Short mmCIF file of C-alpha atoms in Angstrom, two decimals:
data_model
loop_
_atom_site.label_atom_id
_atom_site.label_comp_id
_atom_site.label_asym_id
_atom_site.label_seq_id
_atom_site.Cartn_x
_atom_site.Cartn_y
_atom_site.Cartn_z
CA GLY K 1 -15.06 2.30 0.92
CA GLN K 2 -14.38 0.44 -2.01
CA GLN K 3 -14.14 -3.26 -1.52
CA VAL K 4 -11.89 -5.27 -4.14
CA MET K 5 -11.45 -9.26 -3.64
CA GLN K 6 -7.92 -10.28 -4.96
CA ILE K 7 -6.79 -13.63 -6.05
CA PRO K 8 -5.09 -16.41 -5.33
CA GLN K 9 -3.60 -15.56 -1.79
CA TYR K 10 -1.41 -17.37 -2.68
CA GLN K 11 0.74 -18.69 -6.19
CA HIS K 12 3.53 -21.06 -6.72
CA VAL K 13 5.11 -21.76 -9.86
CA GLN K 14 8.09 -22.78 -11.06
CA GLU K 15 10.60 -20.46 -12.46
CA GLY K 16 9.86 -19.40 -16.20
CA GLU K 17 6.29 -20.10 -15.36
CA ASP K 18 3.87 -17.57 -16.04
CA PHE K 19 2.09 -15.91 -13.09
CA THR K 20 -1.20 -14.31 -13.17
CA THR K 21 -3.24 -11.86 -10.25
CA TYR K 22 -6.56 -10.65 -10.34
CA CYS K 23 -8.72 -8.16 -8.79
CA ASN K 24 -12.51 -8.00 -9.08
CA SER K 25 -15.00 -5.08 -7.30
CA SER K 26 -18.49 -4.75 -7.78
CA THR K 27 -18.36 -1.18 -8.04
CA THR K 28 -16.92 0.28 -11.01
CA LEU K 29 -13.92 2.06 -10.56
CA SER K 30 -12.48 5.53 -11.00
CA ASN K 31 -8.56 3.97 -11.28
CA ILE K 32 -6.38 0.89 -10.12
CA GLN K 33 -2.84 0.65 -8.59
CA TRP K 34 -0.95 -1.78 -8.63
CA TYR K 35 2.12 -2.30 -6.16
CA LYS K 36 4.66 -4.81 -5.54
CA GLN K 37 6.12 -6.02 -1.97
CA ARG K 38 9.37 -7.78 -1.62
CA PRO K 39 9.37 -9.88 1.42
CA GLY K 40 10.27 -7.73 4.64
CA GLY K 41 10.28 -4.56 2.21
CA HIS K 42 7.36 -1.81 1.91
CA PRO K 43 4.75 -1.59 -0.75
CA VAL K 44 6.69 0.07 -4.53
CA PHE K 45 4.48 1.49 -6.58
CA LEU K 46 4.19 -0.46 -9.95
CA ILE K 47 1.46 1.29 -12.42
CA GLN K 48 -1.50 2.74 -12.70
CA LEU K 49 -4.41 2.08 -14.81
CA VAL K 50 -7.10 4.62 -15.42
CA LYS K 51 -9.31 3.67 -19.08
CA SER K 52 -11.57 1.07 -20.07
CA GLY K 53 -10.24 -1.14 -21.46
CA GLU K 54 -6.23 -0.15 -20.73
CA VAL K 55 -3.20 -3.08 -20.68
CA LYS K 56 0.30 -1.44 -19.92
CA LYS K 57 3.27 -3.75 -20.07
CA GLN K 58 6.72 -3.54 -17.76
CA LYS K 59 8.89 -5.80 -19.43
CA ARG K 60 6.99 -9.01 -18.70
CA LEU K 61 5.00 -7.75 -16.58
CA THR K 62 1.47 -6.41 -18.35
CA PHE K 63 -1.52 -5.09 -16.79
CA GLN K 64 -4.96 -4.74 -18.16
CA PHE K 65 -8.29 -2.71 -16.76
CA GLY K 66 -11.90 -4.71 -17.49
CA GLU K 67 -13.66 -2.84 -20.10
CA ALA K 68 -16.58 -2.46 -17.28
CA LYS K 69 -14.01 -1.43 -15.03
CA LYS K 70 -15.16 -3.58 -12.52
CA ASN K 71 -11.52 -5.45 -12.66
CA SER K 72 -8.08 -5.92 -12.99
CA SER K 73 -5.36 -8.85 -13.53
CA LEU K 74 -1.07 -8.74 -13.90
CA HIS K 75 0.53 -10.94 -15.71
CA ILE K 76 4.16 -12.08 -15.25
CA THR K 77 5.52 -13.84 -17.84
CA ALA K 78 8.15 -16.30 -17.78
CA THR K 79 8.60 -15.69 -13.71
CA GLN K 80 12.26 -15.28 -12.51
CA THR K 81 13.34 -15.52 -8.74
CA THR K 82 13.41 -11.43 -8.64
CA ASP K 83 9.44 -11.58 -8.91
CA VAL K 84 9.46 -12.78 -5.53
CA GLY K 85 6.74 -10.72 -3.32
CA THR K 86 3.39 -9.41 -2.43
CA TYR K 87 1.11 -7.95 -5.33
CA PHE K 88 -1.75 -5.47 -4.41
CA CYS K 89 -3.84 -3.39 -5.95
CA ALA K 90 -5.21 -0.54 -4.72
CA VAL K 91 -8.76 1.66 -5.87
CA GLY K 92 -10.58 4.47 -4.57
CA GLY K 93 -9.50 8.14 -5.07
CA TYR K 94 -8.44 11.12 -3.20
CA GLN K 95 -8.15 9.92 0.59
CA LYS K 96 -8.99 6.55 0.67
CA VAL K 97 -7.33 4.67 -0.95
CA THR K 98 -8.40 0.72 0.12
CA PHE K 99 -5.93 -1.87 -0.70
CA GLY K 100 -6.52 -5.79 -1.85
CA THR K 101 -5.56 -8.30 0.65
CA GLY K 102 -2.27 -9.21 -2.13
CA THR K 103 -1.59 -12.77 -3.91
CA LYS K 104 2.04 -13.32 -2.31
CA LEU K 105 4.09 -15.29 -4.85
CA GLN K 106 6.07 -17.33 -4.34
CA VAL K 107 9.06 -18.22 -7.20
CA ILE K 108 10.93 -22.11 -7.25
CA PRO K 109 14.01 -22.47 -8.62
CA ILE P 1 17.62 10.34 -1.99
CA ALA P 2 14.06 11.92 -2.10
CA GLY P 3 11.88 9.67 0.15
CA ILE P 4 10.15 9.02 3.20
CA THR P 5 11.71 8.38 6.25
CA GLN P 6 10.45 6.43 9.41
CA ALA P 7 11.62 6.00 12.97
CA PRO P 8 12.26 3.72 14.65
CA THR P 9 12.93 0.56 12.29
CA SER P 10 11.64 -1.43 15.46
CA GLN P 11 10.66 -1.14 19.05
CA ILE P 12 8.80 -3.62 21.28
CA LEU P 13 6.83 -1.71 24.36
CA ALA P 14 5.05 -2.34 27.17
CA ALA P 15 2.06 -2.46 27.28
CA GLY P 16 0.11 0.55 28.40
CA ARG P 17 3.21 2.68 27.19
CA ARG P 18 2.27 5.80 25.25
CA MET P 19 4.40 5.82 21.57
CA THR P 20 4.85 8.19 18.80
CA LEU P 21 6.10 6.74 15.57
CA ARG P 22 8.08 9.30 13.18
CA CYS P 23 7.30 9.82 9.82
CA THR P 24 9.00 12.59 7.55
CA GLN P 25 9.38 13.35 3.60
CA ASP P 26 11.34 15.06 1.91
CA MET P 27 9.05 15.61 -1.96
CA ARG P 28 6.66 18.29 -0.98
CA HIS P 29 3.71 15.56 -1.10
CA ASN P 30 0.14 17.19 -0.03
CA ALA P 31 -1.16 14.43 1.72
CA MET P 32 0.18 11.78 4.08
CA TYR P 33 -1.18 8.40 5.27
CA TRP P 34 -0.81 5.78 7.61
CA TYR P 35 -1.16 2.20 7.54
CA ARG P 36 -1.03 -1.35 9.65
CA GLN P 37 -0.19 -4.10 7.88
CA ASP P 38 -0.91 -7.83 9.82
CA LEU P 39 -0.33 -10.93 8.01
CA GLY P 40 -3.53 -12.06 6.28
CA LEU P 41 -5.78 -8.47 5.91
CA GLY P 42 -3.54 -6.41 4.35
CA LEU P 43 -2.64 -3.19 4.35
CA ARG P 44 -5.44 -1.17 6.73
CA LEU P 45 -5.59 2.75 6.48
CA ILE P 46 -5.28 4.29 10.42
CA HIS P 47 -5.37 8.10 9.57
CA TYR P 48 -4.78 10.20 6.66
CA SER P 49 -4.56 14.20 5.79
CA ASN P 50 -4.95 15.43 2.90
CA THR P 51 -3.01 18.76 3.55
CA ALA P 52 -1.17 20.50 6.54
CA GLY P 53 -3.22 20.92 8.78
CA THR P 54 -6.01 18.91 8.53
CA THR P 55 -6.39 15.07 8.96
CA GLY P 56 -8.73 12.31 9.03
CA LYS P 57 -9.60 8.79 10.24
CA GLY P 58 -9.56 6.09 8.20
CA GLU P 59 -10.43 2.28 8.81
CA VAL P 60 -8.94 1.64 12.02
CA PRO P 61 -8.46 4.65 13.92
CA ASP P 62 -9.08 3.51 17.53
CA GLY P 63 -6.47 3.17 19.51
CA TYR P 64 -4.54 6.20 17.79
CA SER P 65 -3.65 9.55 17.09
CA VAL P 66 -2.39 11.85 14.40
CA SER P 67 -1.69 15.98 13.25
CA ARG P 68 0.23 17.45 10.51
CA ALA P 69 1.52 20.97 11.95
CA ASN P 70 3.10 21.17 8.50
CA THR P 71 4.09 19.36 5.49
CA ASP P 72 6.52 17.00 5.92
CA ASP P 73 6.22 15.28 9.15
CA PHE P 74 3.19 13.34 10.22
CA PRO P 75 3.85 11.72 13.13
CA LEU P 76 1.41 8.75 14.66
CA THR P 77 0.82 8.42 18.67
CA LEU P 78 -0.41 4.62 20.13
CA ALA P 79 -2.02 6.51 23.76
CA SER P 80 -2.03 3.79 25.47
CA ALA P 81 -0.40 0.66 23.52
CA VAL P 82 -2.29 -2.44 23.74
CA PRO P 83 -0.67 -6.17 22.54
CA SER P 84 -3.77 -6.12 19.34
CA GLN P 85 -1.33 -3.05 18.02
CA THR P 86 1.31 -4.94 17.31
CA SER P 87 1.82 -4.42 13.56
CA VAL P 88 4.07 -3.28 10.92
CA TYR P 89 3.33 0.45 10.86
CA PHE P 90 3.70 2.21 7.42
CA CYS P 91 3.92 5.68 6.22
CA ALA P 92 2.99 6.60 2.89
CA SER P 93 2.44 10.09 0.70
CA SER P 94 1.10 11.07 -3.00
CA ASP P 95 1.02 14.00 -5.02
CA TRP P 96 -2.39 14.58 -5.59
CA ASN P 97 -3.84 16.45 -8.38
CA ARG P 98 -7.27 16.86 -9.21
CA GLY P 99 -8.18 13.26 -7.63
CA PHE P 100 -5.26 11.41 -9.31
CA SER P 101 -2.08 10.41 -8.33
CA PRO P 102 0.01 9.61 -11.33
CA TYR P 103 2.80 7.83 -9.82
CA GLY P 104 1.20 6.59 -6.35
CA TYR P 105 1.68 6.01 -3.11
CA THR P 106 5.52 6.25 -1.70
CA PHE P 107 6.11 3.90 1.19
CA GLY P 108 8.46 4.46 3.83
CA SER P 109 10.33 1.50 5.18
CA GLY P 110 8.07 0.36 8.00
CA THR P 111 7.85 0.32 11.82
CA ARG P 112 7.62 -3.11 13.50
CA LEU P 113 6.24 -2.63 16.37
CA THR P 114 5.84 -5.20 19.47
CA VAL P 115 2.98 -4.76 22.55
CA VAL P 116 3.80 -6.91 25.01
#
């Protein structure tokens, strides 16, 4: 199946600072999904990107799909304590979706 | 509320024992999955089912079996539990249409299993 590298593994930010996590693949992706998992919780679907260069926003979250469809990023503007959790990207299609190892975000009040 | 129900929530199991983790969804999704989550290793696919009556192996299938007798249920069985199967198990489902699942995966709340 497809493999993705997700960086960084951990990130501590002061509340109000921005945060970005990246997913990188060596192969061209058909689409990429992003999930958030709160501590002690389960992954929750955030968004799917399909088109080259696509940018989607959800309030303070901005998702980008690279022009070559080999990388993607999730950017959070002005983090809040409610943003704490692990953010995963997921790639692949029917049957075999592979999740990245996630970026654990800690927000310091 | 539509979603996925997993049971039990947590379990301590003696090594060598047989255990079935239950998963039921009420969204009529065609595809269902079992993942295990271990610290530092992310989510790894154990088994999947594209539709009722069919199953397939994921990345880490050894020691696990599944069945999909109907659309709603997808139980995961550990035939003879070993300590390395200590993990958090998540069941998920998705509604695939022409290769895309526009709403992603819906996950259950998970089963925390400890094999001693």
